[in-house]
Amino acid sequence: MIKDVVPLLASIIGLIISFMLIRRRRIKGKGSQDKTKMNMKEDETIVWGLEGRSSEFMIYDFSQVLEATDNFSEENKLGQGGFGPVYKGRFHDRLEIAVKRLASHSGQGFTQFKNEVQLIAKLQHTNLVRLLGCCSQEEEKILIYECLPNKSLDLFIFDETRRALLNWNTRLAIIEGIAQGLVFASAL
């Protein structure tokens, strides 16, 4: 029975998030494909629609991302997601980051990428991974997150060895945190 609860819970959470994203897209309407590139000389907060947001959110230059990830070296590759590859990196201030690089074959234009950044930036919560910033230059579209030391929750849920580290009190606390994050996200 316990083995059935975790996948069921993950499925329900996935459906709720999908529903919220679809609902948000319908409300905003369909945007046309933006054929222009971002002009970095414009006020970046206005271009990105992030007025009044935390000053912690940054628009990074591609050269900064290249340096932080050692030119997207294979040693720094953490994995591959639906968005594209994910790399570990470190900025000069010693801040460890996770860099999601949009797959070039995705066909996502700047407008769609900008909308995604705006949505994720609004979802900042203690129970969600923090988006630190982004980068969009030429064909490169990159999201920069805080790097979590314990990796992903699914490693602890589905790995036989690590599963024992999560007792039921810890699991319930995680589920409560996820629920709080969803309530927070749905209130936006």
mmCIF file of C-alpha atoms in Angstrom:
data_model
loop_
_atom_site.group_PDB
_atom_site.id
_atom_site.type_symbol
_atom_site.label_atom_id
_atom_site.label_comp_id
_atom_site.label_asym_id
_atom_site.label_seq_id
_atom_site.Cartn_x
_atom_site.Cartn_y
_atom_site.Cartn_z
ATOM 1 C CA MET A 1 0.000 0.000 0.000
ATOM 2 C CA ILE A 2 2.793 2.449 0.893
ATOM 3 C CA LYS A 3 4.470 1.844 -2.462
ATOM 4 C CA ASP A 4 1.223 2.889 -4.169
ATOM 5 C CA VAL A 5 0.873 6.171 -2.252
ATOM 6 C CA VAL A 6 4.024 7.915 -3.508
ATOM 7 C CA PRO A 7 3.381 7.471 -7.275
ATOM 8 C CA LEU A 8 -0.271 8.379 -6.764
ATOM 9 C CA LEU A 9 0.690 11.526 -4.860
ATOM 10 C CA ALA A 10 3.269 12.466 -7.503
ATOM 11 C CA SER A 11 0.654 11.998 -10.244
ATOM 12 C CA ILE A 12 -1.884 14.164 -8.425
ATOM 13 C CA ILE A 13 0.668 16.922 -7.866
ATOM 14 C CA GLY A 14 1.689 16.748 -11.540
ATOM 15 C CA LEU A 15 -1.939 17.041 -12.654
ATOM 16 C CA ILE A 16 -2.558 20.028 -10.377
ATOM 17 C CA ILE A 17 0.519 21.856 -11.671
ATOM 18 C CA SER A 18 -0.422 21.040 -15.296
ATOM 19 C CA PHE A 19 -3.953 22.306 -14.705
ATOM 20 C CA MET A 20 -2.656 25.560 -13.203
ATOM 21 C CA LEU A 21 -0.254 26.141 -16.108
ATOM 22 C CA ILE A 22 -2.937 25.435 -18.735
ATOM 23 C CA ARG A 23 -5.384 27.700 -16.915
ATOM 24 C CA ARG A 24 -2.807 30.486 -16.715
ATOM 25 C CA ARG A 25 -2.039 30.206 -20.450
ATOM 26 C CA ARG A 26 -5.729 30.361 -21.374
ATOM 27 C CA ILE A 27 -6.225 33.436 -19.216
ATOM 28 C CA LYS A 28 -3.293 35.266 -20.771
ATOM 29 C CA GLY A 29 -4.314 34.244 -24.298
ATOM 30 C CA LYS A 30 -2.144 33.081 -27.096
ATOM 31 C CA GLY A 31 0.817 35.314 -27.846
ATOM 32 C CA SER A 32 2.394 35.628 -31.241
ATOM 33 C CA GLN A 33 5.886 34.295 -31.843
ATOM 34 C CA ASP A 34 8.355 37.057 -30.988
ATOM 35 C CA LYS A 35 10.878 37.303 -33.803
ATOM 36 C CA THR A 36 12.980 39.941 -32.099
ATOM 37 C CA LYS A 37 15.780 39.314 -29.661
ATOM 38 C CA MET A 38 15.977 41.013 -26.304
ATOM 39 C CA ASN A 39 17.670 44.385 -26.396
ATOM 40 C CA MET A 40 19.913 44.335 -23.317
ATOM 41 C CA LYS A 41 20.125 48.147 -23.350
ATOM 42 C CA GLU A 42 16.431 48.430 -22.394
ATOM 43 C CA ASP A 43 15.436 48.374 -18.753
ATOM 44 C CA GLU A 44 15.697 44.638 -18.093
ATOM 45 C CA THR A 45 13.025 44.499 -15.417
ATOM 46 C CA ILE A 46 10.472 46.032 -17.764
ATOM 47 C CA VAL A 47 11.507 43.822 -20.692
ATOM 48 C CA TRP A 48 11.156 40.756 -18.486
ATOM 49 C CA GLY A 49 7.974 41.968 -16.783
ATOM 50 C CA LEU A 50 9.570 41.594 -13.363
ATOM 51 C CA GLU A 51 8.973 45.083 -11.994
ATOM 52 C CA GLY A 52 8.797 45.085 -8.215
ATOM 53 C CA ARG A 53 10.366 41.629 -7.952
ATOM 54 C CA SER A 54 13.212 40.816 -5.641
ATOM 55 C CA SER A 55 16.528 42.352 -6.614
ATOM 56 C CA GLU A 56 17.992 38.863 -6.160
ATOM 57 C CA PHE A 57 16.684 37.857 -9.609
ATOM 58 C CA MET A 58 19.404 38.493 -12.173
ATOM 59 C CA ILE A 59 19.717 38.603 -15.936
ATOM 60 C CA TYR A 60 23.070 36.924 -16.609
ATOM 61 C CA ASP A 61 25.372 37.350 -19.564
ATOM 62 C CA PHE A 62 26.093 34.165 -21.531
ATOM 63 C CA SER A 63 29.828 34.561 -20.873
ATOM 64 C CA GLN A 64 29.121 34.422 -17.107
ATOM 65 C CA VAL A 65 27.193 31.167 -17.553
ATOM 66 C CA LEU A 66 29.945 29.686 -19.740
ATOM 67 C CA GLU A 67 32.549 30.513 -17.115
ATOM 68 C CA ALA A 68 30.429 29.190 -14.231
ATOM 69 C CA THR A 69 29.815 25.836 -15.970
ATOM 70 C CA ASP A 70 33.304 25.500 -17.469
ATOM 71 C CA ASN A 71 31.851 25.803 -20.992
ATOM 72 C CA PHE A 72 29.081 23.297 -20.193
ATOM 73 C CA SER A 73 31.643 20.570 -19.540
ATOM 74 C CA GLU A 74 30.499 16.953 -19.332
ATOM 75 C CA GLU A 75 31.968 16.728 -15.800
ATOM 76 C CA ASN A 76 29.455 19.377 -14.721
ATOM 77 C CA LYS A 77 26.452 17.733 -16.372
ATOM 78 C CA LEU A 78 23.929 16.719 -13.705
ATOM 79 C CA GLY A 79 21.363 15.189 -16.024
ATOM 80 C CA GLN A 80 18.922 15.614 -18.851
ATOM 81 C CA GLY A 81 15.383 16.919 -18.383
ATOM 82 C CA GLY A 82 12.454 17.809 -20.589
ATOM 83 C CA PHE A 83 13.788 21.364 -20.801
ATOM 84 C CA GLY A 84 17.239 20.170 -21.883
ATOM 85 C CA PRO A 85 20.522 19.367 -20.134
ATOM 86 C CA VAL A 86 21.191 20.517 -16.564
ATOM 87 C CA TYR A 87 24.684 21.549 -15.451
ATOM 88 C CA LYS A 88 26.275 22.325 -12.119
ATOM 89 C CA GLY A 89 28.173 25.586 -11.918
ATOM 90 C CA ARG A 90 29.756 28.077 -9.565
ATOM 91 C CA PHE A 91 29.897 31.858 -9.806
ATOM 92 C CA HIS A 92 32.853 33.946 -8.596
ATOM 93 C CA ASP A 93 31.077 34.635 -5.312
ATOM 94 C CA ARG A 94 31.231 30.851 -4.695
ATOM 95 C CA LEU A 95 27.468 30.496 -5.193
ATOM 96 C CA GLU A 96 26.694 26.991 -6.469
ATOM 97 C CA ILE A 97 24.081 26.925 -9.235
ATOM 98 C CA ALA A 98 22.122 24.509 -11.406
ATOM 99 C CA VAL A 99 21.882 25.652 -15.025
ATOM 100 C CA LYS A 100 19.047 24.429 -17.269
ATOM 101 C CA ARG A 101 19.922 24.983 -20.906
ATOM 102 C CA LEU A 102 16.937 24.952 -23.267
ATOM 103 C CA ALA A 103 17.352 22.327 -25.956
ATOM 104 C CA SER A 104 18.002 24.071 -29.276
ATOM 105 C CA HIS A 105 15.452 21.871 -31.061
ATOM 106 C CA SER A 106 12.607 22.998 -28.785
ATOM 107 C CA GLY A 107 11.571 25.831 -31.099
ATOM 108 C CA GLN A 108 10.648 27.978 -28.105
ATOM 109 C CA GLY A 109 10.859 31.650 -28.975
ATOM 110 C CA PHE A 110 11.869 34.517 -26.744
ATOM 111 C CA THR A 111 8.264 35.396 -25.854
ATOM 112 C CA GLN A 112 7.497 31.884 -24.630
ATOM 113 C CA PHE A 113 10.787 31.756 -22.713
ATOM 114 C CA LYS A 114 10.093 35.162 -21.138
ATOM 115 C CA ASN A 115 6.592 34.036 -20.097
ATOM 116 C CA GLU A 116 8.061 30.903 -18.537
ATOM 117 C CA VAL A 117 10.629 32.971 -16.611
ATOM 118 C CA GLN A 118 7.904 35.329 -15.361
ATOM 119 C CA LEU A 119 5.772 32.404 -14.181
ATOM 120 C CA ILE A 120 8.640 30.630 -12.419
ATOM 121 C CA ALA A 121 9.856 33.893 -10.846
ATOM 122 C CA LYS A 122 6.394 34.363 -9.323
ATOM 123 C CA LEU A 123 6.523 30.848 -7.847
ATOM 124 C CA GLN A 124 9.283 31.672 -5.362
ATOM 125 C CA HIS A 125 8.515 29.810 -2.124
ATOM 126 C CA THR A 126 10.534 28.174 0.656
ATOM 127 C CA ASN A 127 9.366 24.735 -0.489
ATOM 128 C CA LEU A 128 10.339 25.270 -4.134
ATOM 129 C CA VAL A 129 13.780 25.496 -5.726
ATOM 130 C CA ARG A 130 14.672 29.181 -6.096
ATOM 131 C CA LEU A 131 15.116 30.647 -9.565
ATOM 132 C CA LEU A 132 18.132 32.968 -9.332
ATOM 133 C CA GLY A 133 18.010 34.332 -12.852
ATOM 134 C CA CYS A 134 18.144 33.617 -16.535
ATOM 135 C CA CYS A 135 20.109 34.246 -19.702
ATOM 136 C CA SER A 136 18.809 34.807 -23.215
ATOM 137 C CA GLN A 137 21.338 35.704 -25.873
ATOM 138 C CA GLU A 138 21.192 34.738 -29.524
ATOM 139 C CA GLU A 139 19.727 31.223 -29.564
ATOM 140 C CA GLU A 140 20.681 30.459 -25.947
ATOM 141 C CA LYS A 141 17.868 30.348 -23.406
ATOM 142 C CA ILE A 142 18.984 29.387 -19.908
ATOM 143 C CA LEU A 143 17.409 29.184 -16.446
ATOM 144 C CA ILE A 144 19.676 29.473 -13.401
ATOM 145 C CA TYR A 145 18.533 27.895 -10.129
ATOM 146 C CA GLU A 146 20.035 27.478 -6.696
ATOM 147 C CA CYS A 147 21.841 24.151 -6.499
ATOM 148 C CA LEU A 148 20.481 21.877 -3.795
ATOM 149 C CA PRO A 149 23.036 19.720 -1.960
ATOM 150 C CA ASN A 150 20.826 16.632 -1.632
ATOM 151 C CA LYS A 151 19.861 16.536 -5.304
ATOM 152 C CA SER A 152 16.323 15.555 -6.235
ATOM 153 C CA LEU A 153 13.597 14.172 -3.988
ATOM 154 C CA ASP A 154 12.914 11.339 -6.429
ATOM 155 C CA LEU A 155 16.375 9.926 -5.673
ATOM 156 C CA PHE A 156 15.297 9.449 -2.062
ATOM 157 C CA ILE A 157 11.850 8.113 -2.877
ATOM 158 C CA PHE A 158 12.715 5.611 -5.610
ATOM 159 C CA ASP A 159 16.242 4.507 -4.642
ATOM 160 C CA GLU A 160 16.149 1.414 -2.394
ATOM 161 C CA THR A 161 19.120 2.507 -0.260
ATOM 162 C CA ARG A 162 18.176 6.160 0.192
ATOM 163 C CA ARG A 163 14.494 5.383 0.748
ATOM 164 C CA ALA A 164 15.302 4.219 4.284
ATOM 165 C CA LEU A 165 16.542 7.741 5.120
ATOM 166 C CA LEU A 166 12.997 9.095 4.777
ATOM 167 C CA ASN A 167 10.882 7.993 7.722
ATOM 168 C CA TRP A 168 7.140 8.625 7.621
ATOM 169 C CA ASN A 169 7.336 11.821 9.674
ATOM 170 C CA THR A 170 9.844 13.242 7.183
ATOM 171 C CA ARG A 171 7.691 12.130 4.238
ATOM 172 C CA LEU A 172 4.609 13.754 5.738
ATOM 173 C CA ALA A 173 6.568 16.982 6.305
ATOM 174 C CA ILE A 174 7.651 16.900 2.641
ATOM 175 C CA ILE A 175 4.070 16.288 1.487
ATOM 176 C CA GLU A 176 2.863 19.166 3.667
ATOM 177 C CA GLY A 177 5.549 21.423 2.175
ATOM 178 C CA ILE A 178 4.524 20.441 -1.354
ATOM 179 C CA ALA A 179 0.888 21.141 -0.524
ATOM 180 C CA GLN A 180 1.816 24.567 0.889
ATOM 181 C CA GLY A 181 3.770 25.291 -2.290
ATOM 182 C CA LEU A 182 0.761 24.337 -4.427
ATOM 183 C CA VAL A 183 -1.588 26.487 -2.351
ATOM 184 C CA PHE A 184 0.869 29.377 -2.711
ATOM 185 C CA ALA A 185 1.135 28.829 -6.488
ATOM 186 C CA SER A 186 -2.625 28.620 -6.980
ATOM 187 C CA ALA A 187 -3.090 31.911 -5.116
ATOM 188 C CA LEU A 188 -1.002 33.810 -7.689
#
